[in-house]
Every structure is written in C-alpha cells, then in structure tokens.
Amino acid sequence: MREVVQQLINGLSLGFVYALIALGYTMVYGIVKLINFAHGDILMVGAFAGYYVLGRFGVSPVTMIIAFIISMAICALLGVIIERLCYKPLRNSPKIAVLITAIGVSILLENGARVLPFMGPNPKQFPTFKNSIHIIFGYTVSTVQILVIVVSVVLMLLLTYIVKYTKMGKAMRAVSYDMKAALLMGINVDRVISFTFAIGAALGAAAGVLFASSYPQIEPYMGFMPGLKAFVAAVLGGIGSIPGAMFGGVFLGVAETLTKGFISSELADAVSFGILIIILVVKPTGLFGKNTREKV
Amino acid sequence: MAVLDIQNLGIVFGGLKAVTNFNLTLEEGELVGLIGPNGAGKTTVFNILTGVYAPTSGDIIFNNTDSKKGPRSIIKLKPHKITQLGLARTFQNIRLFKDLTVLDNIRIAFHFNVKYTALQAILRTTFFFKEEEEITEKARELLKIFNIQHKENELAKNLPYGEQRKLEITRALATNPKILLLDEPAAGMNPQETQDLMHLIKFIRDKFKLTILLIEHDMSLVMGICEKIAVLDYGHTIAIGTPAEISKDPKVIKAYLGEEVEADA
Amino acid sequence: MKNRIFNSITILGASIIMYAILAVLMYTEILDEYNGQLLTLAGIYVIISLSLNLMTGFTGQLVLGQAGFMCIGAYSSAIAIMTFHVPLFFAIIIGGVITALFGFLIGFPALRLRGDYLAITTLGFGEIVRVVMVNLKSLTGGAAGLKGVPSFSNTGNFITDDIIKFTWVFGFVVISLLIITNLMRSSHGRAIISIREDEIAANSMGVDTAYYKIFSFTIAAFIAGLGGGLYAAYFGYLNPVMFGFMNSANFVVIVVLGGLGSVTGTIIAAIGFTYAQEWMRVFQDFRMVIFGLALILVMLFWQKGIMGSKEFSIVGFARDLLAGRYSIKRIISKISKLIKKWKEKKQPDDRGVK
C-alpha cells in the first residue's frame, strides 16, 4: 500500500506534465479541429530555451522563473508564427491536408533543431535544482516533483481564469462553439485563434522545462513521445474539453507510473495506448467529451 | 390491413420529449402529409421510422404486402434492414453521394439486391458481368422515367438543385420500396417547380404502387395532394384528418397562427 | 464479351510489357543494382500505400497506424519462414491472413469512432504493435531485431538475385492492384465508397455500412500484410523501430499526394516518394528538414494531389491509341485546353465561405 501511494505521487508529477501539454492540444482542437502534431516539438523548443537561460545564469528560484517566462514567450511566438504561416491558409481545406501540414511542421521543427548549430543532435544535460529528497508524512517527494506540481497548478488556475472570466476567454469559447456565428457577432476570429495557439504553446513550453527538469536530458526528438502521450491524454478526457485534458493527463501519468512500478516498464506505452482504445470504444468521445450527434 | 401501423410512438432526448404518443396508420396506396411548426418533431418521426433513432416507447408494425413475410415490428432494426424490407426515404437537407456520378448514386441503391460476391467481382466472373449489366440497365431505365438519363455521367453535386431533389427521390425508388418517406421535398423550390413536384409525386405513387408519407411546409402542396394529414406540435399529435378537416381545426390554426388576442379598446 | 476480352488482354499485355522492359533494363544493367533495388522497394511501398488508400481514400476512414499492419505482416511471414520453415510464397500469404485478422479487429472500433478519434485509435494500435514486438523476445528477437530472414533468392549472382526479387514484388503489386481495382469497380466497391460519401445516406439506401467498413479494413490489412511479408524478405532484417509512427505518417503522405481514392495516383506517388527519399540523401542532415518543408509547401499550394480522385486507365489509353485518337493535332488541342482550364482555375473562387 505504501508503495502504491509513493508511486501515485510520482505518477502525479508526470501526469501534471502530460496535462499541461494536453491542454495545448485540446484548446487548439476545440477551436480549429486540428490535431496539432507539432505541439510535442514546441515542448522541445521550450526545453531548449530553458536550457540556455539556466545554463547562462545558473540555477536558482529567480532564474527558474526567468527561464519559464522566456521559454513560454518564445514558444508562444513560435506557436503564432506556425499558425499564421502554415495552418491559417488551410482553414477551409480538407482536414487531412491540415493534418499532413502539421506532420510537416513537426518534422521541420525536430530536424531543424538537429541542424541548428546551437541545438544539434546530441543529448544535452539540462541544468536544474539539485534533486534533494523531502520526507512528507513519511513519503519521499523530490524538489523537482514539488516544482512540477506547483507550477502546473498555478498555470492551470491561470488558464481557467483566462478562459472563464476574461473577454478573450469568452471569445475563445464562442469561437469554439460556433466559429461562423462568432464571426457574425463581430469577434475577431483570427486573433482568437492566434491567441489560442499562443497560450497552448506557452503551456507546452512550461511543460518542456518541467519535463526536462524531471528527466534532465534534452535532444531534438524529446518532444515526440510525451507529445503523443499528452495527445492520448487529451483524447481520453474528451478532446476539446479543458477539464478533460487536465484529468486525462493526470490519469495517464498515474496509470503509466503504476504500470512501470508494478507490471513492466517496457509495456508501459502499450498500456497507455490500450487504455485509450478501451475508453474510446466504450465512450467514443472520451470521458468528458460532448456526445455530438450528426443531424439527420 | 394497414401497410404501416405506428402505435404510441415516443422518444426522449436527454429529458426532452421530442415525440409523445404518436399514432398513425398508412393504408395501402395512401398519400399522407405530416405537418407542424418547426421543431414539432416531424423529422424525428422519420428518423425513428427509418431506424436512425431507436424509440423510447411504442411500436411500428410494417406490413409489406408485396413480400410474403407478413407484418412485423421494425423498431429494433438497423436502417439498412428497414430499407431492405421496403421503406425508403429522402432527406430534408439533400444527402446525395455528391462526388459520385448520377448513375452510381442509383446503382448504390440497388446494391443490396446484388447477388455476386466480392470474390466474384475480384475474379471478374461471367456472373459478375451479367449482374452488373442488369443493374446498370435497371438504373438507366429508372433515370429515363425521371428524364435525367442524359446526365448519368455527371457528378451529383453538379446537378441543379431541382434535379438533385429529383435524383434523391429516384435513388430512394431504386431500393424498390413499398412506402416512401419524403422529407420536405419542395423545400427551396419556386411555385412552378412545386407544381411539377406535385404531379411527380402523384405519378410515382401510381406508377410504383407506393404508399407515401411526406413532411412539407408548403401548404398548397400538402392540401393539394394529400388524402390524410397528421399535425404535430411540440411532439404531440394535435389533429389527424382530411385536408378539409385540418384546415378548419381550431387547434391547428392555433398552433400555426398563435392564440387570437381580443383587442381591448 | 468482346470488350471483356479486350480489357483482359490489354491489362495482361501492359503488365507483361512493363515487367519485360524493367527486367531487361535490370539485366543489361542500364538500371544498375542500386536503382533496381530501389524500384523493388518502391513496389513494396506501392502495395502498402494502395492498402491505405482503400481505408482512407475509398472508405474515408483516416488511419494513422498503417505501419502497425505492415509490422504484423512482416514479422508473421518472417517467423513462418524461420521457425516453421514455410515456403516463402505461403509465408507471405500467411502474413497477409494474420494481418487481415487484425484489420478485422480494428474494424470494430471503426464502427463506433469517427474521424480524429478513429485516427488516434489506429495510431495507438500501431504503437501497441511496436511495443508488443519489442517484448515478444523469444519470437521476434525484441529490440535487437530479427536477423537472417531468408531472401527471395540466393544464387550468388547479384543481377539474377535482383531480378528475382523484383519479379516477386512486381507479381504482388499486380495482385494487389487487381484486387483493389476490380473490387472498387463493382457494387461492393460502390458500397464502400458510399460510406466515404455519406454514411447515413448509404445506410438509408440499404447498404450495411458496418459490414463494409469491417470488410474494407480486412481486405486492406490483408494487402498491407502482403507488403509487410515482402518487406521482411527484401531487407532480411526486422526491427520494431522500422515500424514507428513516422513510417505510418509517410504512407498517409503518399496517399494524399497521390490523391485520395486514386489508384494510379497512389502508384505514382509511392514510386516518387521512394526515389525522392533516396535522392535527398545527398542533403545529409538537411534531408528531413527539406522533407518537412516540402510537405508544408505541397499542402499549402497543391492539396489535391497528383491525380485528385481521377484515374489513368490503361485500357482507355489502348482503346484511344487503336482508334487513332492520339494524332498530334488532338494532343496539341488537348494540352491547350488543359492550359486554359488551369488558367481559369487560378481565378479566385468563392469557396472560402463554407
């Protein structure tokens, strides 16, 4: 039992990272119905940005905050640029064309990072807090785990505030509900979409720094697997649903850690995808997804 | 014996009673109209009849007098089974196979009568060619009746609106139905086209010995050709009768025009 | 009847002529060893892309786990040969049948899931297959891979070996092509296409859409499995890494580039893709950068793919040729028409508002 709780704590911190990435997927999907395959690579860019800041200024709570802010800002900008250049021209195109564009962007980011002189293909050691262990109620929690959970919770609260209570948030919900109607109501849809990409990418960047802090080795392909997992998390929760993405991320992180701890670390990925398939077959739009019925 | 007997039909969508206690019988060869204000549940009735939705209560007995199987309940059947039994429909918002040719649209409706197997198709056996020729011939004959045979190789999406509606009816007829359900066949048509459509509906009823149930907002059409009319409002049947009876029914007038308000001085 | 014989002779004749030309080119080493092998690999890609086109182009179900099917076919065939000493031809068929079984199973979620949800389920399927192959160490050799899958032939003469390899693959390309084109040009094929066009309407026209979805997935998986088996014998070495998500994505790219629902387009795109991938090796590290960029640009400016959903018909071509419809004058007028059409197309259309 003790061990289960200990694993739950570990799973929770991984789950929060997944949840942050999943939020980016789900928000973008909710608005433009696009599986943004490049989102995982935004995470990688975010991790590299954090790497340079922390490498330049050393690791302290203050530089950590600066690292978060800079990497989130860079990625937000990158997200907007990608949206404007690659996705916006295809807004009325068949879905599969946009999907392939997203795959193209993903390939471009991953391999672009490999050839850029200051990034390169070789894994780099990510500077982070000395990973001291704290004992809380008899359970061990590391500094990085606390960092992950605190930062994630703060960002999620911030996001919830933005979506629920600001004007932009209201516009986002309107566009996601019915883009054409929102357009007719005078909402600047292009701006809302750019804003959504910016927020999603910023969350992805934060997740990148957190992920790199937990598994302190970064390289250009690092975003692929967590990206894929987070996408699974978003679908699990019901893609398009913000609470769904949070829940799905945490659920998947815990499930994966428990599998690694008690069944087999090699099968962990298969278990994650297996859970996804089972849940979708039972509930085709995910746990929190709206049941949409085609009008006949 | 009625061809179709709808008994106490009801459906609930997440607490909303879309249709309650709907009763209607269609006698062989009848042309019946189903009318009511927007959102009254007319299309929902069609969707239940064709198996798209499963009803929450009630029963539907279908008696295809052309087949020997006798009357049977169809509420638990899948849409394609119901069509195969002899109940075909058109859609309110035309649902043609847009990127296929006119001919292929019709041939797909013949599909469930095709007897050659996929293996015979892959091996191109003589039986395959024979059947395929037969289907094509039958499809062409049908197109000829509706005078669109010269457009058989055009894509369905390239037809003018009126012909798309016509093609949809033709396609439904290709399934060889006993009962035809038409969902707002005159929507988007001008008075002249509506007139033509009225003749067409009467014509196919006689030619194919059909029983027809149609939803329509155009009162001239409904009053002009239906022998019986059922009126729905908020899922309830408020009247059933001949056109003359319906047009005088106070409940119907109220549903369409609202309550008359005494103007006080 | 006369038509039928004409069609069969043309198709048979075209295949034999095509095969003969290529085999002679390889024999005389005009097509050198490298290019000959590449052509063989392209044939395998054609088979797998065709199977994906059946699922995605004709049935309209987005599948992102084609490499998973290919992986099952490859390992099944390899194990059949190496462990059970089944002759190569039957081993490939066994690979196809086992993969078909998985296609059948994946068909069931496809009944309930739409669009992106199905896409992600198939993606998950592909990943699961990969992980399972890593973990079934006793059968598959795990992450170290499965070495020493016997090749198509081992005469010691490279040219002969290459031609034999090519012959096998060419034969299976023709088989896959016949299965798909003959199926699609029949009532069963039309039933499958009607699912892509409008599932609800298809169902209302008496088409058992559930049956045909599963049917299409099964056939497609069978063909992908054949491709997998050929792949195993071609490389002689299998590793789960060869069947990752990027591999699945490549097939989606091929099918979309060729034109969804176009068999000829798929063939052209698959061959073009195989060669382009090789030629781009000169760019070394920049190869994948250029590839990513090219994908984006192609989708931005050329979405419909090479063929749209049109087909090039060898039979039609032969008929036109015999009827003398290819006089120079006609060709010129046709080209000028095409140019005119293309110019008209460049005019902005108002499809933007949907």
CSV table of C-alpha atoms in Angstrom, one decimal, chain C residues 6 13 15 47 104 113 117 125 143 147 215 228 230 273 294 301 319 321:
chain,number,residue,atom,x,y,z
C,6,PHE,CA,-10.0,-6.7,-75.0
C,13,GLY,CA,-0.3,-7.2,-72.0
C,15,SER,CA,1.8,-5.8,-67.2
C,47,ILE,CA,1.4,-2.2,-52.2
C,104,PHE,CA,-10.9,-7.2,-38.9
C,113,LEU,CA,-15.5,6.1,-33.7
C,117,TYR,CA,-11.0,9.6,-32.8
C,125,PHE,CA,-2.8,0.4,-32.4
C,143,ALA,CA,14.7,-4.7,-29.6
C,147,LYS,CA,18.2,-11.2,-38.2
C,215,PHE,CA,-14.8,-5.8,-44.9
C,228,GLY,CA,5.0,-6.5,-44.9
C,230,LEU,CA,7.8,-8.8,-48.9
C,273,PHE,CA,8.3,9.1,-52.7
C,294,ALA,CA,8.3,20.3,-48.8
C,301,PHE,CA,-0.3,25.0,-52.7
C,319,ARG,CA,-8.5,1.9,-77.0
C,321,LEU,CA,-4.5,4.6,-79.3
